[in-house]
Amino acid sequence: MQTSPDHAYPTHWEADVVLRDGGTARIRPIAPDDAERLTSFYEQVSDESKYYRFFAPYPRLSDRDVHRFTHHDYVDRVGLAAIVGGEFIATVRYDRINDQGLPAKDPEDDQAEVAFLVQDAHQGRGVASALLEHVAAVARERGIRRFAAEVLPANTKMIKVFTDAGYTQQRRFEDGVVRLEFDLEPTEQSMAVMRGREQRAEARSVQRLLAPGSVAVIGTGRAPGGVGRTTLRNLLDSGFTGRVHAVNHAFPEGTDRLDPEGVPAVRSLREIPDPVDLAVIAVPAARVPDVVRDCGEHGVQGVLILSSGYAESGPEGRELQRAVLQQARSYGMRLIGPNAFGLINTAADVRLNASLAPRMPGSGRIGLFTQSGAIGIALLSGLHARGPGDDGIAGISAFVSAGNRADVSGNDLLQYWYDDPDTDVVILYLESIGNPRKFARLARRTAAVKPVVVAKGARHNGTAPPGHAVPTVRIPDSTVAALMRQAGVIRVDTVTELIDAGLLLASQPLPAGPRIAILGNSESLALLAYDACLTEGLRPLRPHVLASAATPDDFRAALADALARDACDAVVVTAIPWVGEGDTAAPGESEEATLAAALRGAAAADPAKPVTVVHLAMDDLAATLAAPGECSPDPGRTGGEDADPPQAPEEAPEPPSDRAAPAPPRPTYPPSRPPVLFPAPPAPEAPVPHRPRPARTRIPAYPAAERAVRSLGEAVRYAAWRRDAAEPGRVPEYDDIQEAAAGTDIEQLLDRLTPGVAPGRSVALPPEDAEALLARYGIHTRPALPAPDPDAAVRAAARLGYPVALKTTAPHLRHRADLGGVRLDIAGEGDLRRTYTELTDFLGSPEELRPVVQAMVPRGVDTVIRAAIDPAAGAVLSFGLAGAPSQLLGDIAHRLIPATDRDVTDQIRSIRAAPLLFGWRGSQPVDTGALAELLLRVSRLVDDHPEVVGVDLEPVVVAPQGLSVLGAAVRLARPPATTDLGPRRLPVY
């Protein structure tokens, strides 16, 4: 771009955005070499729109106008354009003004006048709203805090753009125009408006890909086989309801039909007279740019690139991938792939299988997204094996396998599935997360209305898979898992667990609590289920063991009885083959089919509680339970208000009576599944929200008790999260926090400490500055006085008062009491001199050890609190006990900032060593209330000031009354780029 030499072209203002109708546009600053584009754009605008812009007839732009509208200083005068296909479709401009509305002369003036012009053909697509978000962010960056706009009363569309934006504004009518003034500081309402627009636009862009009216397969082979021809065959076999075209430049001249498929065949996309909504591209990578150009010129809405040879092949392929993405977006198209496996939509009015999957999956309620084609095959195959056919337990609503996911990603599918009425459960297999901060936000919102189950590959090597050019996430996978749990995501480890959890959540209501009834005709299998429940943190009731020869009617009665109990929240049925006397099966039916019908009937009579089945060597039972079929409720029960009165709850769970033994204690939870402290079951007036069970009852069946109970445990934890999410916590206000003064201190510290520091690098504050900044937020540290020699140590102790502690601050010994670097309870001068000599003789010279003296504080539990900024995940608050064991075992809890009071309370209790804080083995409980307040204050500091990129409080000694912060460190940096807090934009990797 050609710009004035005084102000460089701001490339970081460039962005791709999704518009209201699902198309894309490029937003970038207007530069001097845009004169021709601006003139062409203006010529295509109607006279009415020109009148609304200039308040008078203005048929053409003069040379002076063109120069003024294309030459900006990018500070006081800024222009942005929205571009599709290389041409302007809309512009916005602001000019800094003073209080009198005249051009500003003083750089302190913080108001600007803003004006828009949108080409008539693109009005109603949300272009102006997107431009307003971006120009407001630019203005804030340049020190402008307020916009003013004058609009003719008849220009209702533009007035609506301003009034709907959610900013705090004033509106008045004077001199025949409406004058609007609004602050640019983001508000809760403006952020909600922006997020809502983002969701609707991105969901619409995915919907256009999944429900095309016409598809062109570009690269269809002339002979059977090959990627293109196979995809075309799958598309036709699926019963696609739209138009299909085969495209191949190598077709012989005059070819107009491809046989035996019988579809129209052309050599070039331009030969198709009708619109094409989706182009499936299966040509060599070198030819893809030409094909994408043809698609853009033909008006294709989206492209699916099956071709490989991109980022997964190395640096050259990565650059080719970026170029293809930029090319697709320049025409307003979304892109799936490259190196994609395909997409599927099972809706009856679409029936789209634009993938390499040879079998069209059955329709159902599960939305499925994978980045890996191989995992996509495994998931589709596994689901088919568990419940084939439409309306079966394992049916899907849509499937997308995005390959290198250069554009469309799991975040886009979360936006789509959030309010998709055909999807009840979302399953994601992810190998990388391009924007974890946005993922957490979208997952939390989606999980509040439907389960989100995630398995993540590439967890431990610290690098993204080939082809995934994403920002590096420095935080460990355990932290990512903790943040997912905070967002309500059900995190599992394997493909099998993805399917197991998905089936239960798609077919069963959410349990109201952790109390699990177990029944069946095998005592050993019931015990396995009982033990698995304890391992998962559930509360199993005493198993009801039926006779080995129990009939289907016996199972029906036992299940109906268990579901009727108030003390039961869910039921696990265990079954093994039996040998009965007489004819126990209905005529013409197998015993397993009869048992399935009996279980379905009992479950249908009480549809508010989940039921799952564990079977051994009874595959027909599992298949029958999974298939769609009418259920016959128990004739002895009608459910609802007419149901039999529930039985009194059992006093306590016990193991089977013939193996009498004390009930096992509550187990120590494995790191991957932390305990959930279950509240009492909700009162009848506040039931756990659950989806109604379909009229055709389907029950998930598992070949192992551990798999069934693990899935049920995930459902119980998710239901508890849903209950908590319905009443979210709050971020408390503290009267003693000095936010403005802290901001001034931070600016002065950065000015003093960062000259010569490379951009993006942080600096550590000197101890006294760190303590002063923390004090602004009510975080007070105990003073530690330097002791370079024994005399200085004695003077420091006299100033602080005995008893004291003598500690080293050398990096390799800091907080290492186990190495002798911390000496406590020094009662007098003699003890202090002797301890000082021992310390330096044993560990090194004072210059190396850098010892300090600190007053003793009340004894308690040593803890650590940290806050750090990850460039991708955002601000993370961490808590754990001090010492090597917690670090070695990874016993550290993480929460996203800003944390609420509920977040930090759960964070404190979630570490495995939490009993030490609550009176373990008769010790005195410590002040966890003061600990929670400290966590909230640290969270507020980091959230209020993005310049604070690191806080380290260690140790924090939590006593029975109050706490003491004995060590503190703070790091600052210039505010980092916020990937999820600014105006909406599509990522570029």
PDB file of N, CA, C and O in Angstrom, residues 156-207:
ATOM      1  N   THR A 156     -33.340   5.499   7.934  1.00  0.00           N
ATOM      2  CA  THR A 156     -33.624   4.675   9.111  1.00  0.00           C
ATOM      3  C   THR A 156     -32.670   3.502   9.244  1.00  0.00           C
ATOM      4  O   THR A 156     -32.386   3.045  10.359  1.00  0.00           O
ATOM      5  N   LYS A 157     -32.176   2.983   8.116  1.00  0.00           N
ATOM      6  CA  LYS A 157     -31.249   1.852   8.194  1.00  0.00           C
ATOM      7  C   LYS A 157     -29.974   2.229   8.933  1.00  0.00           C
ATOM      8  O   LYS A 157     -29.485   1.472   9.782  1.00  0.00           O
ATOM      9  N   MET A 158     -29.425   3.404   8.631  1.00  0.00           N
ATOM     10  CA  MET A 158     -28.183   3.798   9.292  1.00  0.00           C
ATOM     11  C   MET A 158     -28.428   4.172  10.749  1.00  0.00           C
ATOM     12  O   MET A 158     -27.594   3.881  11.620  1.00  0.00           O
ATOM     13  N   ILE A 159     -29.570   4.785  11.030  1.00  0.00           N
ATOM     14  CA  ILE A 159     -29.888   5.081  12.431  1.00  0.00           C
ATOM     15  C   ILE A 159     -29.956   3.782  13.234  1.00  0.00           C
ATOM     16  O   ILE A 159     -29.463   3.707  14.360  1.00  0.00           O
ATOM     17  N   LYS A 160     -30.523   2.752  12.635  1.00  0.00           N
ATOM     18  CA  LYS A 160     -30.627   1.458  13.320  1.00  0.00           C
ATOM     19  C   LYS A 160     -29.249   0.850  13.553  1.00  0.00           C
ATOM     20  O   LYS A 160     -29.010   0.213  14.582  1.00  0.00           O
ATOM     21  N   VAL A 161     -28.323   1.016  12.597  1.00  0.00           N
ATOM     22  CA  VAL A 161     -26.963   0.490  12.788  1.00  0.00           C
ATOM     23  C   VAL A 161     -26.363   1.072  14.058  1.00  0.00           C
ATOM     24  O   VAL A 161     -25.754   0.359  14.873  1.00  0.00           O
ATOM     25  N   PHE A 162     -26.526   2.383  14.256  1.00  0.00           N
ATOM     26  CA  PHE A 162     -25.940   3.028  15.433  1.00  0.00           C
ATOM     27  C   PHE A 162     -26.672   2.642  16.714  1.00  0.00           C
ATOM     28  O   PHE A 162     -26.051   2.298  17.729  1.00  0.00           O
ATOM     29  N   THR A 163     -28.001   2.686  16.675  1.00  0.00           N
ATOM     30  CA  THR A 163     -28.750   2.445  17.908  1.00  0.00           C
ATOM     31  C   THR A 163     -28.690   0.993  18.351  1.00  0.00           C
ATOM     32  O   THR A 163     -28.801   0.701  19.543  1.00  0.00           O
ATOM     33  N   ASP A 164     -28.507   0.057  17.392  1.00  0.00           N
ATOM     34  CA  ASP A 164     -28.457  -1.364  17.754  1.00  0.00           C
ATOM     35  C   ASP A 164     -27.075  -1.819  18.211  1.00  0.00           C
ATOM     36  O   ASP A 164     -26.911  -2.972  18.616  1.00  0.00           O
ATOM     37  N   ALA A 165     -26.074  -0.934  18.125  1.00  0.00           N
ATOM     38  CA  ALA A 165     -24.699  -1.363  18.416  1.00  0.00           C
ATOM     39  C   ALA A 165     -24.458  -1.642  19.887  1.00  0.00           C
ATOM     40  O   ALA A 165     -23.505  -2.342  20.236  1.00  0.00           O
ATOM     41  N   GLY A 166     -25.310  -1.075  20.765  1.00  0.00           N
ATOM     42  CA  GLY A 166     -25.181  -1.371  22.186  1.00  0.00           C
ATOM     43  C   GLY A 166     -24.297  -0.418  22.965  1.00  0.00           C
ATOM     44  O   GLY A 166     -24.086  -0.611  24.159  1.00  0.00           O
ATOM     45  N   TYR A 167     -23.755   0.638  22.311  1.00  0.00           N
ATOM     46  CA  TYR A 167     -22.938   1.611  23.024  1.00  0.00           C
ATOM     47  C   TYR A 167     -23.833   2.585  23.797  1.00  0.00           C
ATOM     48  O   TYR A 167     -25.004   2.809  23.444  1.00  0.00           O
ATOM     49  N   THR A 168     -23.267   3.184  24.838  1.00  0.00           N
ATOM     50  CA  THR A 168     -23.966   4.235  25.575  1.00  0.00           C
ATOM     51  C   THR A 168     -24.034   5.470  24.690  1.00  0.00           C
ATOM     52  O   THR A 168     -23.005   5.977  24.244  1.00  0.00           O
ATOM     53  N   GLN A 169     -25.241   5.970  24.414  1.00  0.00           N
ATOM     54  CA  GLN A 169     -25.365   7.023  23.412  1.00  0.00           C
ATOM     55  C   GLN A 169     -26.403   8.055  23.808  1.00  0.00           C
ATOM     56  O   GLN A 169     -27.250   7.843  24.676  1.00  0.00           O
ATOM     57  N   GLN A 170     -26.297   9.224  23.111  1.00  0.00           N
ATOM     58  CA  GLN A 170     -27.266  10.313  23.225  1.00  0.00           C
ATOM     59  C   GLN A 170     -27.790  10.598  21.821  1.00  0.00           C
ATOM     60  O   GLN A 170     -27.053  10.497  20.842  1.00  0.00           O
ATOM     61  N   ARG A 171     -29.042  10.998  21.760  1.00  0.00           N
ATOM     62  CA  ARG A 171     -29.667  11.220  20.463  1.00  0.00           C
ATOM     63  C   ARG A 171     -30.524  12.483  20.540  1.00  0.00           C
ATOM     64  O   ARG A 171     -31.311  12.652  21.478  1.00  0.00           O
ATOM     65  N   ARG A 172     -30.362  13.369  19.560  1.00  0.00           N
ATOM     66  CA  ARG A 172     -31.174  14.584  19.522  1.00  0.00           C
ATOM     67  C   ARG A 172     -31.400  15.001  18.071  1.00  0.00           C
ATOM     68  O   ARG A 172     -30.649  14.621  17.175  1.00  0.00           O
ATOM     69  N   PHE A 173     -32.450  15.796  17.875  1.00  0.00           N
ATOM     70  CA  PHE A 173     -32.819  16.264  16.543  1.00  0.00           C
ATOM     71  C   PHE A 173     -32.580  17.774  16.476  1.00  0.00           C
ATOM     72  O   PHE A 173     -33.085  18.529  17.311  1.00  0.00           O
ATOM     73  N   GLU A 174     -31.780  18.193  15.494  1.00  0.00           N
ATOM     74  CA  GLU A 174     -31.509  19.619  15.339  1.00  0.00           C
ATOM     75  C   GLU A 174     -31.174  19.916  13.884  1.00  0.00           C
ATOM     76  O   GLU A 174     -30.493  19.125  13.205  1.00  0.00           O
ATOM     77  N   ASP A 175     -31.654  21.068  13.431  1.00  0.00           N
ATOM     78  CA  ASP A 175     -31.398  21.535  12.074  1.00  0.00           C
ATOM     79  C   ASP A 175     -31.776  20.500  11.014  1.00  0.00           C
ATOM     80  O   ASP A 175     -31.087  20.338   9.998  1.00  0.00           O
ATOM     81  N   GLY A 176     -32.817  19.749  11.263  1.00  0.00           N
ATOM     82  CA  GLY A 176     -33.308  18.817  10.268  1.00  0.00           C
ATOM     83  C   GLY A 176     -32.568  17.502  10.183  1.00  0.00           C
ATOM     84  O   GLY A 176     -32.827  16.705   9.269  1.00  0.00           O
ATOM     85  N   VAL A 177     -31.636  17.243  11.086  1.00  0.00           N
ATOM     86  CA  VAL A 177     -30.910  15.979  11.080  1.00  0.00           C
ATOM     87  C   VAL A 177     -30.935  15.372  12.478  1.00  0.00           C
ATOM     88  O   VAL A 177     -31.143  16.056  13.482  1.00  0.00           O
ATOM     89  N   VAL A 178     -30.735  14.072  12.528  1.00  0.00           N
ATOM     90  CA  VAL A 178     -30.604  13.362  13.801  1.00  0.00           C
ATOM     91  C   VAL A 178     -29.117  13.308  14.149  1.00  0.00           C
ATOM     92  O   VAL A 178     -28.302  12.820  13.353  1.00  0.00           O
ATOM     93  N   ARG A 179     -28.772  13.840  15.316  1.00  0.00           N
ATOM     94  CA  ARG A 179     -27.374  13.798  15.764  1.00  0.00           C
ATOM     95  C   ARG A 179     -27.242  12.746  16.844  1.00  0.00           C
ATOM     96  O   ARG A 179     -27.902  12.794  17.881  1.00  0.00           O
ATOM     97  N   LEU A 180     -26.379  11.783  16.582  1.00  0.00           N
ATOM     98  CA  LEU A 180     -26.105  10.695  17.515  1.00  0.00           C
ATOM     99  C   LEU A 180     -24.695  10.845  18.058  1.00  0.00           C
ATOM    100  O   LEU A 180     -23.750  11.094  17.300  1.00  0.00           O
ATOM    101  N   GLU A 181     -24.556  10.690  19.351  1.00  0.00           N
ATOM    102  CA  GLU A 181     -23.247  10.688  19.995  1.00  0.00           C
ATOM    103  C   GLU A 181     -23.172   9.466  20.903  1.00  0.00           C
ATOM    104  O   GLU A 181     -24.116   9.190  21.646  1.00  0.00           O
ATOM    105  N   PHE A 182     -22.077   8.730  20.818  1.00  0.00           N
ATOM    106  CA  PHE A 182     -21.977   7.534  21.655  1.00  0.00           C
ATOM    107  C   PHE A 182     -20.526   7.274  22.047  1.00  0.00           C
ATOM    108  O   PHE A 182     -19.599   7.516  21.279  1.00  0.00           O
ATOM    109  N   ASP A 183     -20.374   6.796  23.288  1.00  0.00           N
ATOM    110  CA  ASP A 183     -19.065   6.428  23.812  1.00  0.00           C
ATOM    111  C   ASP A 183     -18.607   5.130  23.154  1.00  0.00           C
ATOM    112  O   ASP A 183     -19.417   4.247  22.860  1.00  0.00           O
ATOM    113  N   LEU A 184     -17.302   5.028  22.944  1.00  0.00           N
ATOM    114  CA  LEU A 184     -16.749   3.846  22.283  1.00  0.00           C
ATOM    115  C   LEU A 184     -16.253   2.791  23.261  1.00  0.00           C
ATOM    116  O   LEU A 184     -15.799   1.726  22.828  1.00  0.00           O
ATOM    117  N   GLU A 185     -16.314   3.088  24.546  1.00  0.00           N
ATOM    118  CA  GLU A 185     -15.901   2.083  25.524  1.00  0.00           C
ATOM    119  C   GLU A 185     -16.866   0.909  25.450  1.00  0.00           C
ATOM    120  O   GLU A 185     -18.079   1.084  25.554  1.00  0.00           O
ATOM    121  N   PRO A 186     -16.352  -0.308  25.223  1.00  0.00           N
ATOM    122  CA  PRO A 186     -17.263  -1.457  25.125  1.00  0.00           C
ATOM    123  C   PRO A 186     -18.091  -1.622  26.384  1.00  0.00           C
ATOM    124  O   PRO A 186     -17.605  -1.455  27.505  1.00  0.00           O
ATOM    125  N   THR A 187     -19.355  -1.912  26.215  1.00  0.00           N
ATOM    126  CA  THR A 187     -20.260  -2.161  27.322  1.00  0.00           C
ATOM    127  C   THR A 187     -20.695  -3.618  27.278  1.00  0.00           C
ATOM    128  O   THR A 187     -20.481  -4.325  26.281  1.00  0.00           O
ATOM    129  N   GLU A 188     -21.309  -4.035  28.349  1.00  0.00           N
ATOM    130  CA  GLU A 188     -21.831  -5.406  28.363  1.00  0.00           C
ATOM    131  C   GLU A 188     -22.830  -5.614  27.233  1.00  0.00           C
ATOM    132  O   GLU A 188     -22.840  -6.662  26.576  1.00  0.00           O
ATOM    133  N   GLN A 189     -23.640  -4.582  26.966  1.00  0.00           N
ATOM    134  CA  GLN A 189     -24.617  -4.706  25.892  1.00  0.00           C
ATOM    135  C   GLN A 189     -23.944  -4.729  24.520  1.00  0.00           C
ATOM    136  O   GLN A 189     -24.313  -5.524  23.659  1.00  0.00           O
ATOM    137  N   SER A 190     -22.933  -3.853  24.316  1.00  0.00           N
ATOM    138  CA  SER A 190     -22.274  -3.830  23.005  1.00  0.00           C
ATOM    139  C   SER A 190     -21.535  -5.139  22.739  1.00  0.00           C
ATOM    140  O   SER A 190     -21.514  -5.635  21.610  1.00  0.00           O
ATOM    141  N   MET A 191     -20.923  -5.720  23.788  1.00  0.00           N
ATOM    142  CA  MET A 191     -20.261  -6.999  23.609  1.00  0.00           C
ATOM    143  C   MET A 191     -21.281  -8.091  23.291  1.00  0.00           C
ATOM    144  O   MET A 191     -21.041  -8.960  22.442  1.00  0.00           O
ATOM    145  N   ALA A 192     -22.434  -8.054  23.961  1.00  0.00           N
ATOM    146  CA  ALA A 192     -23.475  -9.050  23.691  1.00  0.00           C
ATOM    147  C   ALA A 192     -23.987  -8.917  22.264  1.00  0.00           C
ATOM    148  O   ALA A 192     -24.230  -9.927  21.583  1.00  0.00           O
ATOM    149  N   VAL A 193     -24.152  -7.677  21.803  1.00  0.00           N
ATOM    150  CA  VAL A 193     -24.608  -7.459  20.437  1.00  0.00           C
ATOM    151  C   VAL A 193     -23.589  -8.029  19.451  1.00  0.00           C
ATOM    152  O   VAL A 193     -23.934  -8.725  18.480  1.00  0.00           O
ATOM    153  N   MET A 194     -22.307  -7.736  19.691  1.00  0.00           N
ATOM    154  CA  MET A 194     -21.267  -8.211  18.788  1.00  0.00           C
ATOM    155  C   MET A 194     -21.196  -9.736  18.785  1.00  0.00           C
ATOM    156  O   MET A 194     -21.089 -10.359  17.718  1.00  0.00           O
ATOM    157  N   ARG A 195     -21.286 -10.352  19.961  1.00  0.00           N
ATOM    158  CA  ARG A 195     -21.237 -11.812  20.029  1.00  0.00           C
ATOM    159  C   ARG A 195     -22.456 -12.430  19.340  1.00  0.00           C
ATOM    160  O   ARG A 195     -22.344 -13.465  18.667  1.00  0.00           O
ATOM    161  N   GLY A 196     -23.614 -11.822  19.515  1.00  0.00           N
ATOM    162  CA  GLY A 196     -24.802 -12.344  18.877  1.00  0.00           C
ATOM    163  C   GLY A 196     -24.713 -12.270  17.355  1.00  0.00           C
ATOM    164  O   GLY A 196     -25.086 -13.209  16.648  1.00  0.00           O
ATOM    165  N   ARG A 197     -24.209 -11.140  16.843  1.00  0.00           N
ATOM    166  CA  ARG A 197     -24.040 -11.016  15.398  1.00  0.00           C
ATOM    167  C   ARG A 197     -23.016 -12.025  14.877  1.00  0.00           C
ATOM    168  O   ARG A 197     -23.192 -12.623  13.812  1.00  0.00           O
ATOM    169  N   GLU A 198     -21.949 -12.187  15.641  1.00  0.00           N
ATOM    170  CA  GLU A 198     -20.928 -13.150  15.245  1.00  0.00           C
ATOM    171  C   GLU A 198     -21.519 -14.547  15.157  1.00  0.00           C
ATOM    172  O   GLU A 198     -21.287 -15.276  14.182  1.00  0.00           O
ATOM    173  N   GLN A 199     -22.310 -14.938  16.163  1.00  0.00           N
ATOM    174  CA  GLN A 199     -22.885 -16.281  16.167  1.00  0.00           C
ATOM    175  C   GLN A 199     -23.815 -16.484  14.989  1.00  0.00           C
ATOM    176  O   GLN A 199     -23.740 -17.496  14.280  1.00  0.00           O
ATOM    177  N   ARG A 200     -24.686 -15.532  14.745  1.00  0.00           N
ATOM    178  CA  ARG A 200     -25.648 -15.700  13.653  1.00  0.00           C
ATOM    179  C   ARG A 200     -24.952 -15.744  12.294  1.00  0.00           C
ATOM    180  O   ARG A 200     -25.319 -16.544  11.427  1.00  0.00           O
ATOM    181  N   ALA A 201     -23.937 -14.900  12.123  1.00  0.00           N
ATOM    182  CA  ALA A 201     -23.239 -14.863  10.835  1.00  0.00           C
ATOM    183  C   ALA A 201     -22.457 -16.150  10.604  1.00  0.00           C
ATOM    184  O   ALA A 201     -22.524 -16.749   9.517  1.00  0.00           O
ATOM    185  N   GLU A 202     -21.699 -16.602  11.600  1.00  0.00           N
ATOM    186  CA  GLU A 202     -20.889 -17.795  11.417  1.00  0.00           C
ATOM    187  C   GLU A 202     -21.759 -19.046  11.302  1.00  0.00           C
ATOM    188  O   GLU A 202     -21.442 -19.973  10.537  1.00  0.00           O
ATOM    189  N   ALA A 203     -22.855 -19.087  12.051  1.00  0.00           N
ATOM    190  CA  ALA A 203     -23.773 -20.223  11.919  1.00  0.00           C
ATOM    191  C   ALA A 203     -24.383 -20.253  10.524  1.00  0.00           C
ATOM    192  O   ALA A 203     -24.521 -21.320   9.917  1.00  0.00           O
ATOM    193  N   ARG A 204     -24.736 -19.091  10.003  1.00  0.00           N
ATOM    194  CA  ARG A 204     -25.308 -19.032   8.665  1.00  0.00           C
ATOM    195  C   ARG A 204     -24.291 -19.478   7.610  1.00  0.00           C
ATOM    196  O   ARG A 204     -24.634 -20.173   6.649  1.00  0.00           O
ATOM    197  N   SER A 205     -23.020 -19.124   7.805  1.00  0.00           N
ATOM    198  CA  SER A 205     -22.004 -19.515   6.837  1.00  0.00           C
ATOM    199  C   SER A 205     -21.831 -21.033   6.811  1.00  0.00           C
ATOM    200  O   SER A 205     -21.604 -21.623   5.749  1.00  0.00           O
ATOM    201  N   VAL A 206     -21.950 -21.691   7.975  1.00  0.00           N
ATOM    202  CA  VAL A 206     -21.869 -23.156   8.018  1.00  0.00           C
ATOM    203  C   VAL A 206     -23.131 -23.778   7.417  1.00  0.00           C
ATOM    204  O   VAL A 206     -23.063 -24.775   6.692  1.00  0.00           O
ATOM    205  N   GLN A 207     -24.279 -23.169   7.706  1.00  0.00           N
ATOM    206  CA  GLN A 207     -25.532 -23.702   7.178  1.00  0.00           C
ATOM    207  C   GLN A 207     -25.530 -23.691   5.653  1.00  0.00           C
ATOM    208  O   GLN A 207     -26.049 -24.615   5.013  1.00  0.00           O
TER     209      GLN A 207
END
